[in-house]
XYZ file of C-alpha atoms in Angstrom:
765
model
C 83.142 -210.744 46.638
C 81.521 -213.868 47.718
C 81.691 -214.497 51.421
C 82.065 -218.184 50.934
C 79.204 -218.716 53.333
C 76.546 -221.082 52.230
C 73.023 -220.093 53.115
C 70.164 -222.356 53.137
C 67.574 -221.933 50.455
C 64.977 -220.773 52.913
C 67.290 -218.219 54.449
C 68.354 -216.976 51.038
C 64.780 -216.777 49.871
C 63.753 -214.827 52.917
C 66.821 -212.604 52.668
C 66.042 -211.731 49.049
C 62.468 -210.939 49.941
C 63.650 -208.757 52.746
C 66.085 -206.964 50.425
C 63.377 -206.327 47.814
C 61.105 -204.974 50.462
C 63.874 -202.737 51.736
C 64.413 -201.398 48.184
C 60.758 -200.731 47.720
C 60.614 -199.008 51.086
C 63.554 -196.858 50.109
C 61.748 -195.831 46.888
C 58.575 -195.110 48.759
C 60.436 -193.184 51.442
C 62.094 -191.104 48.682
C 58.717 -190.294 47.127
C 57.321 -189.334 50.467
C 60.358 -187.223 51.200
C 60.373 -185.390 47.791
C 56.654 -185.485 47.139
C 57.429 -186.580 43.618
C 57.029 -189.911 42.000
C 59.363 -188.868 39.148
C 62.629 -187.481 40.441
C 64.829 -188.065 37.435
C 64.682 -189.020 33.816
C 65.281 -192.608 34.981
C 61.950 -192.616 36.714
C 59.924 -191.500 33.648
C 61.776 -189.683 30.838
C 58.659 -188.357 29.103
C 57.001 -187.014 32.221
C 60.250 -185.714 33.654
C 61.209 -183.587 30.623
C 57.648 -182.418 29.922
C 57.262 -181.366 33.520
C 60.608 -179.612 33.464
C 59.619 -177.632 30.264
C 56.331 -176.588 31.761
C 58.014 -175.623 34.976
C 60.653 -173.592 33.167
C 58.006 -171.616 31.273
C 56.098 -171.101 34.488
C 59.288 -169.763 36.028
C 59.848 -167.373 33.090
C 56.324 -166.041 33.285
C 56.640 -165.716 37.018
C 59.681 -163.482 36.438
C 57.614 -161.339 34.021
C 55.102 -160.778 36.762
C 57.702 -158.753 38.592
C 58.256 -156.350 35.643
C 54.527 -156.142 35.009
C 54.046 -155.260 38.636
C 56.662 -152.515 38.303
C 54.856 -151.206 35.211
C 51.654 -151.045 37.231
C 53.436 -149.003 39.857
C 54.900 -146.707 37.187
C 51.415 -146.109 35.830
C 50.164 -145.544 39.350
C 52.867 -142.911 39.815
C 51.904 -141.200 36.544
C 48.241 -141.305 37.455
C 49.003 -139.812 40.848
C 51.061 -137.124 39.068
C 48.215 -136.256 36.719
C 45.821 -136.098 39.636
C 48.131 -133.685 41.426
C 48.764 -131.676 38.260
C 45.036 -131.382 37.776
C 44.680 -129.968 41.247
C 47.458 -127.460 40.585
C 45.913 -126.415 37.247
C 42.555 -126.029 38.959
C 44.292 -123.886 41.549
C 45.755 -121.757 38.742
C 42.275 -121.419 37.263
C 40.901 -120.301 40.588
C 43.626 -117.644 40.834
C 42.891 -116.399 37.296
C 39.172 -116.239 38.036
C 39.846 -114.245 41.189
C 41.930 -111.814 39.131
C 39.118 -111.592 36.591
C 36.706 -110.676 39.346
C 38.929 -107.907 40.652
C 38.329 -104.444 39.249
C 40.169 -103.967 35.968
C 42.062 -100.716 35.354
C 40.540 -98.346 32.824
C 42.020 -99.134 29.394
C 42.035 -97.654 25.918
C 42.521 -99.371 22.562
C 44.391 -97.855 19.632
C 42.694 -96.368 16.619
C 43.172 -98.465 13.481
C 43.321 -97.689 9.798
C 43.870 -99.462 6.517
C 45.138 -97.515 3.526
C 45.170 -98.161 -0.189
C 46.232 -96.516 -3.407
C 43.585 -96.185 -6.083
C 44.658 -96.710 -9.695
C 44.455 -93.575 -11.774
C 41.380 -92.921 -13.851
C 41.457 -91.133 -17.175
C 38.626 -88.990 -18.447
C 38.038 -89.073 -22.181
C 38.377 -85.573 -23.629
C 39.236 -83.715 -26.798
C 39.727 -80.121 -27.833
C 40.111 -78.421 -31.191
C 43.661 -78.988 -32.324
C 44.481 -75.588 -33.791
C 43.167 -72.230 -34.943
C 40.230 -73.602 -36.909
C 37.631 -72.820 -34.309
C 34.834 -70.308 -34.281
C 36.055 -67.679 -31.830
C 37.376 -64.287 -32.937
C 40.828 -64.875 -34.418
C 43.478 -62.792 -35.988
C 43.066 -62.719 -39.743
C 46.326 -64.103 -41.070
C 46.132 -64.256 -44.845
C 48.763 -65.827 -47.013
C 48.606 -66.083 -50.818
C 51.127 -67.387 -53.305
C 51.788 -64.574 -55.759
C 53.510 -64.936 -59.128
C 57.280 -64.446 -58.880
C 59.156 -61.503 -60.392
C 62.351 -62.051 -62.388
C 65.360 -59.737 -62.960
C 67.076 -59.696 -66.391
C 70.778 -60.460 -66.589
C 73.459 -61.596 -69.045
C 77.118 -62.616 -68.693
C 79.917 -62.438 -71.254
C 81.692 -65.544 -72.456
C 85.192 -64.144 -71.914
C 86.813 -64.632 -68.493
C 88.965 -61.804 -67.191
C 91.047 -63.456 -64.510
C 93.206 -60.368 -63.977
C 93.975 -56.919 -65.265
C 96.408 -58.314 -67.831
C 93.555 -60.156 -69.474
C 91.637 -56.893 -69.813
C 94.691 -55.117 -71.253
C 95.194 -57.979 -73.696
C 91.608 -57.565 -74.923
C 92.426 -53.957 -75.879
C 96.062 -54.122 -77.079
C 96.232 -50.602 -78.507
C 96.109 -51.598 -82.155
C 92.528 -50.265 -82.240
C 91.390 -53.724 -83.432
C 88.863 -54.157 -80.586
C 88.231 -50.533 -79.765
C 84.624 -49.496 -80.192
C 81.208 -49.038 -78.603
C 78.681 -51.240 -76.769
C 75.195 -49.747 -77.035
C 72.509 -50.584 -74.384
C 68.859 -49.565 -74.568
C 67.374 -49.581 -71.042
C 63.676 -49.285 -70.159
C 62.828 -48.494 -66.527
C 59.334 -47.684 -65.310
C 58.204 -47.278 -68.920
C 61.010 -44.822 -69.783
C 63.659 -45.892 -72.335
C 67.176 -44.460 -72.600
C 70.245 -45.322 -74.688
C 73.739 -45.726 -73.260
C 76.869 -45.915 -75.473
C 79.782 -47.495 -73.610
C 83.153 -46.606 -75.184
C 85.893 -49.248 -74.760
C 89.465 -48.664 -76.052
C 93.097 -49.020 -75.078
C 93.251 -45.490 -73.738
C 90.422 -45.961 -71.166
C 90.347 -49.712 -70.397
C 93.463 -51.453 -69.054
C 92.163 -53.086 -65.831
C 89.077 -54.897 -64.609
C 88.073 -51.815 -62.650
C 88.395 -49.746 -65.818
C 86.068 -52.125 -67.617
C 83.347 -51.933 -64.904
C 83.706 -48.168 -64.617
C 83.296 -47.770 -68.387
C 79.854 -49.451 -68.139
C 78.554 -48.183 -64.797
C 79.531 -44.531 -65.482
C 78.317 -44.449 -69.094
C 75.628 -41.742 -69.476
C 72.621 -41.157 -71.652
C 71.578 -37.927 -73.254
C 70.014 -36.778 -70.000
C 73.144 -37.307 -67.971
C 71.928 -40.471 -66.209
C 74.536 -43.130 -65.588
C 73.788 -46.688 -66.602
C 74.092 -47.892 -62.987
C 71.712 -45.259 -61.669
C 69.204 -45.731 -64.483
C 68.746 -49.445 -63.935
C 71.592 -51.717 -65.080
C 74.748 -52.531 -63.142
C 77.946 -54.137 -64.456
C 79.818 -56.673 -62.240
C 82.072 -59.711 -62.567
C 80.528 -63.072 -61.706
C 82.330 -65.901 -59.974
C 83.945 -66.939 -63.263
C 85.337 -63.418 -63.846
C 82.872 -62.887 -66.679
C 81.470 -59.434 -67.272
C 77.816 -59.502 -66.090
C 75.042 -56.955 -66.741
C 72.044 -57.084 -64.371
C 68.829 -55.071 -64.114
C 68.516 -53.262 -60.821
C 64.801 -54.141 -60.478
C 62.082 -56.315 -61.997
C 60.742 -53.181 -63.708
C 63.918 -52.757 -65.796
C 64.495 -54.325 -69.229
C 67.550 -53.832 -71.386
C 68.882 -54.837 -74.795
C 72.361 -54.864 -76.395
C 72.594 -53.630 -79.984
C 74.284 -55.836 -82.532
C 77.405 -54.842 -84.398
C 76.558 -52.288 -87.044
C 73.372 -51.350 -85.181
C 75.003 -49.191 -82.560
C 77.643 -51.569 -81.181
C 81.023 -52.526 -82.586
C 81.136 -56.216 -83.442
C 84.814 -56.591 -82.500
C 84.219 -54.900 -79.176
C 81.317 -57.250 -78.354
C 83.519 -60.180 -79.261
C 86.418 -58.886 -77.114
C 84.277 -58.849 -73.963
C 82.167 -61.895 -74.963
C 78.821 -60.103 -74.772
C 75.956 -61.282 -76.998
C 73.579 -58.798 -78.575
C 69.907 -59.280 -77.723
C 67.017 -58.314 -75.440
C 67.146 -59.114 -71.689
C 63.788 -58.453 -70.134
C 62.765 -58.648 -66.456
C 59.294 -59.760 -65.283
C 57.687 -57.320 -62.884
C 54.449 -57.520 -60.913
C 52.947 -55.194 -63.522
C 54.115 -57.531 -66.271
C 52.305 -60.388 -64.453
C 49.116 -58.344 -64.158
C 49.139 -57.437 -67.839
C 50.115 -60.920 -68.976
C 47.117 -62.389 -67.157
C 44.529 -60.006 -68.528
C 45.108 -56.748 -66.720
C 45.859 -53.337 -68.163
C 48.709 -51.100 -67.116
C 47.434 -47.878 -65.660
C 43.896 -49.144 -64.992
C 44.130 -52.492 -63.206
C 43.705 -51.861 -59.489
C 43.161 -53.435 -56.058
C 41.030 -51.996 -53.263
C 42.213 -53.014 -49.776
C 39.694 -52.770 -46.927
C 40.986 -52.803 -43.346
C 38.678 -52.411 -40.336
C 39.056 -49.004 -38.766
C 40.030 -47.063 -41.890
C 38.662 -46.096 -45.257
C 39.298 -48.281 -48.268
C 42.625 -47.808 -50.043
C 43.157 -48.282 -53.786
C 46.384 -49.168 -55.569
C 46.704 -48.962 -59.366
C 49.204 -51.100 -61.276
C 51.140 -49.064 -63.858
C 54.207 -46.926 -64.427
C 52.677 -43.497 -63.917
C 53.182 -41.433 -60.860
C 51.676 -43.008 -57.708
C 51.161 -46.302 -59.504
C 52.810 -49.628 -58.592
C 54.737 -51.846 -60.958
C 56.900 -54.085 -58.723
C 56.471 -56.166 -55.607
C 58.739 -53.892 -53.624
C 56.632 -50.894 -54.656
C 53.482 -52.747 -53.611
C 55.188 -53.559 -50.298
C 55.922 -49.886 -49.732
C 52.385 -48.925 -50.682
C 50.968 -51.540 -48.222
C 53.163 -50.255 -45.422
C 51.755 -46.796 -45.975
C 48.103 -47.771 -46.404
C 47.528 -50.954 -44.354
C 46.105 -49.212 -41.299
C 45.926 -51.604 -38.305
C 46.963 -54.543 -40.430
C 50.416 -55.798 -41.333
C 51.464 -56.609 -44.854
C 54.449 -58.122 -46.543
C 55.563 -59.747 -49.754
C 58.494 -62.112 -49.411
C 59.411 -63.957 -52.538
C 56.221 -65.544 -53.742
C 54.290 -65.094 -50.499
C 51.855 -62.218 -50.225
C 50.655 -61.875 -46.577
C 48.366 -59.626 -44.586
C 47.353 -59.907 -40.957
C 44.852 -58.202 -38.697
C 44.468 -58.835 -34.956
C 41.491 -60.680 -33.489
C 38.526 -58.617 -32.537
C 34.819 -58.488 -33.028
C 34.034 -56.944 -36.408
C 37.647 -57.004 -37.626
C 38.032 -57.867 -41.307
C 40.404 -57.667 -44.245
C 38.879 -57.280 -47.686
C 40.085 -57.245 -51.312
C 38.327 -55.874 -54.395
C 40.290 -56.491 -57.601
C 39.543 -54.766 -60.886
C 40.316 -57.821 -63.007
C 41.639 -61.353 -62.988
C 45.083 -60.069 -63.933
C 45.391 -58.587 -60.430
C 43.981 -61.643 -58.604
C 46.220 -63.979 -60.623
C 49.400 -61.972 -60.121
C 48.857 -61.680 -56.360
C 47.608 -65.269 -55.939
C 44.195 -64.068 -54.776
C 42.534 -66.374 -57.277
C 43.390 -69.420 -55.125
C 40.384 -71.544 -54.192
C 41.926 -72.027 -50.730
C 44.420 -69.930 -48.832
C 46.648 -70.572 -45.861
C 45.321 -68.629 -42.875
C 47.884 -69.935 -40.405
C 45.101 -71.987 -38.814
C 46.957 -75.266 -39.115
C 45.983 -77.344 -42.074
C 42.546 -75.894 -42.598
C 41.536 -72.804 -44.562
C 38.236 -71.042 -45.026
C 38.769 -70.579 -48.745
C 40.484 -68.011 -50.926
C 38.788 -65.658 -53.382
C 38.741 -68.155 -56.206
C 37.107 -66.664 -59.296
C 35.568 -63.875 -57.229
C 37.119 -60.432 -57.594
C 35.885 -59.295 -54.207
C 35.943 -60.934 -50.755
C 36.123 -59.944 -47.096
C 37.926 -62.134 -44.508
C 36.389 -61.683 -41.046
C 37.901 -62.160 -37.605
C 34.561 -63.558 -36.404
C 34.424 -66.983 -38.045
C 31.406 -69.078 -38.886
C 31.194 -72.633 -40.151
C 30.474 -71.247 -43.589
C 33.629 -69.172 -43.483
C 35.730 -72.094 -42.311
C 34.421 -74.201 -45.148
C 32.355 -72.654 -47.931
C 30.669 -76.028 -48.504
C 29.066 -75.661 -45.076
C 27.355 -72.389 -45.896
C 24.007 -74.154 -46.274
C 24.399 -76.054 -43.002
C 25.722 -79.435 -41.908
C 25.655 -81.806 -38.928
C 28.044 -83.478 -36.541
C 27.605 -87.015 -35.181
C 28.777 -87.849 -31.631
C 28.364 -91.269 -29.971
C 28.371 -91.595 -26.180
C 28.466 -94.767 -24.091
C 27.820 -94.204 -20.391
C 28.541 -97.899 -19.682
C 25.294 -98.104 -17.753
C 23.842 -100.976 -19.727
C 22.072 -98.841 -22.338
C 24.892 -99.238 -24.876
C 26.319 -96.652 -27.290
C 23.993 -93.751 -28.174
C 24.709 -91.863 -31.414
C 23.442 -88.294 -31.539
C 23.389 -86.227 -34.748
C 23.212 -82.477 -34.138
C 22.319 -80.086 -36.970
C 24.491 -76.966 -37.446
C 23.968 -73.855 -39.593
C 26.585 -72.245 -41.821
C 26.175 -69.037 -39.820
C 26.870 -70.711 -36.457
C 29.801 -69.377 -34.532
C 31.491 -71.287 -31.698
C 28.996 -70.200 -29.038
C 26.114 -71.330 -31.210
C 27.776 -74.697 -31.854
C 28.379 -75.233 -28.114
C 24.788 -74.311 -27.244
C 23.335 -76.661 -29.853
C 25.475 -79.573 -28.645
C 24.589 -78.889 -25.011
C 20.896 -78.711 -25.894
C 21.044 -82.413 -26.760
C 19.961 -84.162 -23.534
C 21.927 -87.351 -24.184
C 25.141 -85.466 -24.903
C 24.759 -83.034 -22.011
C 24.103 -85.930 -19.591
C 27.445 -87.526 -20.409
C 29.706 -84.733 -21.663
C 30.851 -81.327 -20.522
C 30.886 -79.247 -23.739
C 32.498 -75.830 -23.628
C 34.302 -73.042 -25.413
C 37.815 -73.063 -23.987
C 39.833 -70.107 -25.157
C 38.009 -70.158 -28.454
C 38.283 -73.919 -28.974
C 35.500 -76.479 -28.866
C 36.166 -78.852 -25.966
C 34.388 -82.054 -24.956
C 35.110 -83.885 -21.683
C 33.433 -87.004 -20.287
C 31.593 -86.200 -17.072
C 32.696 -89.420 -15.392
C 35.348 -92.048 -15.923
C 32.564 -94.412 -17.051
C 31.812 -92.396 -20.171
C 33.391 -93.188 -23.543
C 32.586 -91.154 -26.634
C 33.583 -90.810 -30.252
C 33.288 -88.129 -32.931
C 32.445 -89.171 -36.462
C 34.489 -87.864 -39.353
C 32.836 -85.201 -41.466
C 33.127 -81.703 -42.870
C 31.904 -80.085 -39.634
C 34.443 -82.101 -37.600
C 37.202 -80.972 -39.949
C 36.049 -77.349 -39.980
C 36.088 -77.241 -36.206
C 39.535 -78.838 -36.270
C 38.297 -81.693 -34.094
C 39.951 -85.076 -34.595
C 37.530 -87.815 -35.494
C 37.903 -90.973 -33.414
C 37.231 -92.515 -30.026
C 37.917 -90.852 -26.682
C 37.591 -93.555 -24.064
C 37.782 -93.037 -20.333
C 39.465 -95.498 -17.977
C 37.370 -95.991 -14.866
C 38.247 -97.577 -11.547
C 36.298 -100.648 -12.668
C 38.347 -100.797 -15.886
C 41.539 -100.746 -13.814
C 40.203 -103.449 -11.496
C 39.368 -105.687 -14.456
C 42.740 -105.072 -16.106
C 44.341 -106.122 -12.821
C 42.627 -109.507 -12.924
C 39.415 -108.583 -11.145
C 35.917 -108.890 -12.546
C 32.525 -107.255 -12.405
C 30.766 -108.411 -9.267
C 33.953 -108.532 -7.176
C 33.591 -107.156 -3.676
C 35.418 -105.392 -0.900
C 34.152 -105.938 2.643
C 34.746 -103.826 5.734
C 33.965 -104.973 9.285
C 34.687 -102.788 12.315
C 34.840 -103.702 16.006
C 33.245 -107.095 15.503
C 30.317 -105.713 13.546
C 28.719 -107.218 10.450
C 30.844 -106.973 7.288
C 29.652 -104.213 4.954
C 30.090 -104.888 1.235
C 31.096 -102.658 -1.684
C 30.394 -104.346 -5.021
C 32.266 -103.323 -8.182
C 30.181 -103.267 -11.329
C 27.897 -101.213 -13.533
C 24.612 -102.137 -11.921
C 22.491 -100.043 -9.615
C 24.217 -99.425 -6.309
C 27.491 -100.805 -7.594
C 30.799 -98.953 -7.906
C 32.651 -98.284 -11.150
C 34.404 -94.931 -10.630
C 36.561 -93.349 -7.960
C 33.770 -90.861 -7.252
C 31.315 -93.712 -6.671
C 33.904 -95.546 -4.566
C 34.345 -92.419 -2.458
C 30.588 -92.203 -1.935
C 30.384 -95.910 -1.092
C 33.122 -95.501 1.520
C 31.365 -92.508 3.070
C 28.190 -94.616 3.417
C 29.932 -97.250 5.558
C 28.885 -97.166 9.202
C 31.143 -97.509 12.214
C 34.258 -96.386 10.357
C 35.896 -93.180 9.225
C 36.867 -92.910 5.556
C 38.663 -90.491 3.303
C 39.879 -90.291 -0.277
C 42.653 -87.798 -0.994
C 44.030 -87.888 -4.499
C 44.811 -91.517 -5.207
C 45.047 -92.487 -1.513
C 42.105 -93.787 0.468
C 41.796 -94.723 4.129
C 39.340 -96.705 6.233
C 39.696 -96.430 10.004
C 38.105 -96.923 13.403
C 38.512 -94.559 16.321
C 40.213 -95.442 19.586
C 37.938 -96.623 22.385
C 37.575 -98.275 25.763
C 36.713 -101.659 24.228
C 38.715 -103.775 21.835
C 39.047 -102.165 18.401
C 39.239 -104.345 15.275
C 39.190 -103.627 11.561
C 38.854 -106.339 8.938
C 39.200 -105.854 5.191
C 38.136 -108.699 2.920
C 37.088 -109.350 -0.633
C 38.369 -110.520 -3.996
C 42.163 -110.802 -3.982
C 42.836 -109.278 -7.421
C 40.421 -106.430 -6.802
C 41.986 -105.581 -3.447
C 45.427 -105.694 -5.072
C 44.245 -103.249 -7.749
C 43.056 -100.979 -4.920
C 46.506 -101.085 -3.341
C 45.429 -103.062 -0.280
C 44.820 -106.676 0.796
C 42.702 -108.906 2.994
C 43.707 -108.252 6.596
C 42.550 -107.936 10.162
C 43.972 -105.376 12.542
C 43.494 -105.360 16.304
C 44.043 -102.290 18.428
C 46.757 -102.431 21.056
C 45.431 -102.070 24.573
C 46.892 -99.402 26.836
C 46.259 -100.075 30.523
C 45.420 -97.567 33.191
C 46.891 -97.679 36.728
C 47.546 -101.365 37.643
C 45.294 -103.065 40.213
C 47.460 -104.304 43.118
C 45.214 -107.303 43.755
C 45.623 -108.421 40.173
C 49.367 -107.906 40.435
C 49.515 -110.175 43.517
C 47.334 -112.820 41.895
C 49.502 -112.761 38.795
C 52.527 -113.611 40.975
C 50.560 -116.416 42.670
C 49.603 -117.743 39.257
C 53.225 -117.833 38.139
C 54.208 -119.624 41.392
C 51.656 -122.350 40.678
C 53.156 -122.818 37.209
C 56.552 -123.345 38.884
C 54.996 -126.069 41.031
C 53.506 -127.696 37.952
C 56.956 -127.849 36.387
C 58.453 -129.343 39.558
C 55.707 -131.907 40.079
C 55.871 -133.146 36.503
C 59.580 -133.858 37.012
C 59.002 -135.671 40.327
C 56.350 -138.098 39.071
C 58.895 -140.839 38.307
C 58.988 -144.491 39.473
C 62.045 -146.661 39.173
C 63.697 -144.096 36.862
C 60.756 -143.776 34.447
C 58.632 -140.610 34.386
C 55.685 -140.869 32.048
C 54.920 -137.200 32.715
C 58.364 -136.000 31.671
C 58.690 -137.531 28.239
C 59.757 -141.136 29.119
C 58.106 -144.123 27.412
C 57.274 -147.424 29.195
C 57.448 -150.777 27.447
C 55.780 -153.774 29.210
C 56.580 -157.338 27.990
C 53.750 -159.882 28.350
C 55.451 -163.176 27.358
C 58.793 -164.864 27.852
C 59.796 -164.307 24.215
C 58.952 -160.575 24.300
C 56.742 -160.999 21.237
C 53.760 -159.598 23.088
C 54.183 -156.180 24.660
C 52.646 -152.749 25.203
C 54.501 -149.447 24.776
C 52.993 -146.642 26.795
C 53.966 -143.275 25.329
C 54.987 -140.705 27.851
C 54.051 -137.036 27.790
C 55.828 -133.870 28.885
C 53.435 -132.063 31.109
C 55.271 -129.027 32.296
C 53.330 -125.764 32.336
C 54.528 -124.649 28.920
C 53.543 -127.896 27.219
C 50.142 -127.675 28.836
C 49.747 -124.296 27.126
C 50.212 -122.356 30.340
C 52.760 -119.573 30.303
C 53.917 -117.218 32.953
C 52.242 -113.851 32.816
C 54.566 -110.893 32.556
C 54.122 -107.168 32.787
C 50.508 -106.097 33.159
C 48.893 -109.157 31.610
C 46.466 -109.726 34.487
C 45.339 -106.108 34.241
C 43.627 -107.012 30.951
C 40.347 -108.920 31.170
C 40.752 -110.148 27.602
C 44.141 -111.649 28.387
C 42.837 -113.209 31.613
C 39.971 -114.703 29.620
C 42.503 -116.099 27.179
C 44.489 -117.532 30.114
C 41.383 -119.166 31.603
C 40.605 -120.627 28.204
C 44.138 -122.046 28.050
C 43.685 -123.496 31.565
C 40.456 -125.184 30.496
C 42.286 -126.680 27.544
C 45.033 -127.881 29.904
C 42.472 -129.530 32.200
C 40.933 -131.247 29.220
C 44.373 -132.440 28.182
C 45.115 -133.809 31.666
C 41.780 -135.592 31.886
C 42.221 -137.091 28.463
C 45.708 -138.309 29.342
C 44.504 -139.678 32.686
C 41.914 -141.672 30.777
C 44.625 -142.982 28.461
C 46.840 -143.988 31.389
C 43.812 -145.602 33.066
C 43.114 -147.583 29.927
C 46.770 -148.603 29.769
C 46.724 -149.609 33.466
C 43.627 -151.731 32.930
C 45.363 -153.475 30.047
C 48.508 -154.137 32.088
C 46.530 -155.421 35.069
C 44.507 -157.710 32.846
C 47.717 -159.136 31.425
C 49.121 -159.440 34.957
C 46.122 -161.525 36.073
C 46.360 -163.599 32.930
C 50.060 -164.275 33.533
C 49.405 -165.323 37.141
C 46.755 -167.769 35.974
C 49.035 -169.046 33.265
C 51.865 -169.625 35.745
C 49.493 -171.605 37.991
C 48.234 -173.660 35.064
C 51.745 -174.466 33.885
C 52.942 -175.321 37.405
C 49.922 -177.533 38.094
C 50.418 -179.343 34.812
C 54.098 -179.851 35.556
C 53.356 -181.169 39.044
C 50.691 -183.518 37.778
C 53.357 -185.243 35.713
C 55.874 -185.822 38.551
C 54.200 -185.448 41.947
C 53.438 -188.527 44.034
C 50.159 -189.302 45.833
C 51.158 -189.076 49.517
C 48.192 -191.185 50.601
C 49.063 -193.897 48.177
C 52.721 -193.765 49.030
C 51.905 -193.816 52.796
C 49.784 -196.912 52.300
C 52.575 -198.455 50.297
C 55.035 -197.630 53.079
C 52.787 -199.242 55.673
C 52.356 -202.317 53.533
C 56.075 -202.562 52.921
C 56.804 -202.153 56.621
C 54.391 -205.022 57.307
C 56.042 -207.020 54.591
C 59.425 -206.240 56.070
C 58.314 -207.401 59.469
C 56.936 -210.579 57.945
C 60.134 -211.099 55.989
C 62.161 -210.548 59.127
C 60.033 -213.056 60.970
C 60.351 -215.552 58.145
C 64.093 -215.038 58.079
C 64.180 -215.583 61.811
C 62.261 -218.837 61.430
C 64.608 -219.964 58.723
C 67.569 -219.212 60.921
C 65.986 -221.126 63.816
C 66.388 -224.330 61.822
C 70.055 -223.609 61.585
C 70.209 -222.884 65.273
C 68.535 -226.217 65.948
C 71.466 -227.852 64.314
C 73.760 -225.959 66.674
C 71.976 -227.446 69.579
C 73.103 -230.801 68.464
C 76.555 -229.798 69.335
């Protein structure tokens, strides 16, 4: 609001100058008071805001310095903890070393053993399969003789009951009459007239009685002389010879019989002849009454049987059987059906012989066979053939077993010892007169065979057995092989090496044995020199191992070390498949230590050691700073810029005794030098771990301190830059203030002078 006072131009001019000076002084005084030439955006927007941004960042970084400083202290705490832990671990080491120096109690270590089960070996062998060998054998002869037949005839009329018989003879005399039979027995012929009529025949029994009781002129009944009347299953009247030496004929009607009577009983006239042994002899070229057979049995004189119908002669098989039973001596004899047999027990010099008078005898008795069954299995030493005389001996030779071998033969045997030489075929010559002992001796005389095979006479049978499980052999087919009843073919052994290979192993595989820290000793499986292929060789190889005890019992084997005062160990190694085939595996066994009386000093030191471990656990938990313990598993993250895009994470560790690999010792641990040594080794590892971690923390601390120094410098740089934009020059501003004060004084003086003019006017009043 205007005052309404009018100032002179000079006063106004001086007043304005004084006001401007006062304003400038106020500005200068403000700069001097604040130290800044830019105090607001009005002073200099660009410098003000730039300075403020730089100052803000400097303030942020300055705040980071506090956390970085705390990180440094945390690392210092961890480093101090590691230093103290190291001292404690060193103390534990000193205690362990003191215990190690103290006298250890006398100790023993367990005996050790490793067992295995050997696969079974098989030894190639063969033995004669039956009686065809060359030892003394019972003479068991069997020939197929020609069969006897018995004559018979049956009527065509069936008499189901007595009424049928009565009806055949009704009493009208139509069918009454005679049936005439001519019977020849043993060369004697007789006639029987059987009277049939209503008066005598009314039942079936009457009919049979009429025939069986009919007599000849000498008073012999038909049944007793050689023919018997019966009814067959169809109720037909049947007439049958009593033996093969009986023939009979029925006369026709008008020739001794009544035709109507024959018709009534259905009987047909004709001849009905049997075939006896005598008939067979004669039919094949012999002569009744002169054909004969001489039977020779060891131990008695020869016996002769003549085939005929005279007294003392033989005409049927049953008669020959009876004669044999009376004259066989030490032998047995029988004829059953078509089998003629004689037997004589085994014994040196025993023999059965036959001397036939003609081919009729040999044919009828089957002695003419080229081969006979001697109950020696499938083989036979030959029958009499075309010869009329032959002796069968208990002592057999090759020639007797097979007549084609009489002039000699050979047998071929191939052996393979699996020693690298390959199969070796040996042909051994044999004579027809060789018995079993001679055959065995000739085979054993062959050096190649005797080196690989055990050849023997076992209970009269040729036997061959491989000497080792490495040996395979074969017998070639041939007449000698057949005669000896040996089976041609291969007889392969199965060795330990074969079993190892079949189990996936191979030649050259090994088994190693190391005892008590000694050098491993090697057993090599193979066929070469010094190598093992059989259980016997394996047993020998085990027995040659030093520093261990070994045994092989049956299929079980054992390798062991004895107990001792020092640590016992046993290590088995080698090819996996081979060890599996041997029933064992790669393994290392360590003997358990058994302490003597405990040493009290060691006991005390063990307690001290455990106390130190407790202190290690406690110290590792106490090494924290501001809630972070880098020695108890905590991590530390340090930010290095205001945006937290640059940082360092320091991984913590858990360094209690257990994690350092140090464990409390219980029982009698410190009584054992080996266990103390292991503890000292663990302590050394723990010290290495602590030193390594201390180095890591040191490296981390160096990094943090470097970043701390960098941040301090950066804060100073930012603050200086910010100040340079807004701070005033105190010297300059002081000079300005002095100049303005002078100006103010001058302005005041000028204003005073201007006012004096006005005052001069006042004096006029």
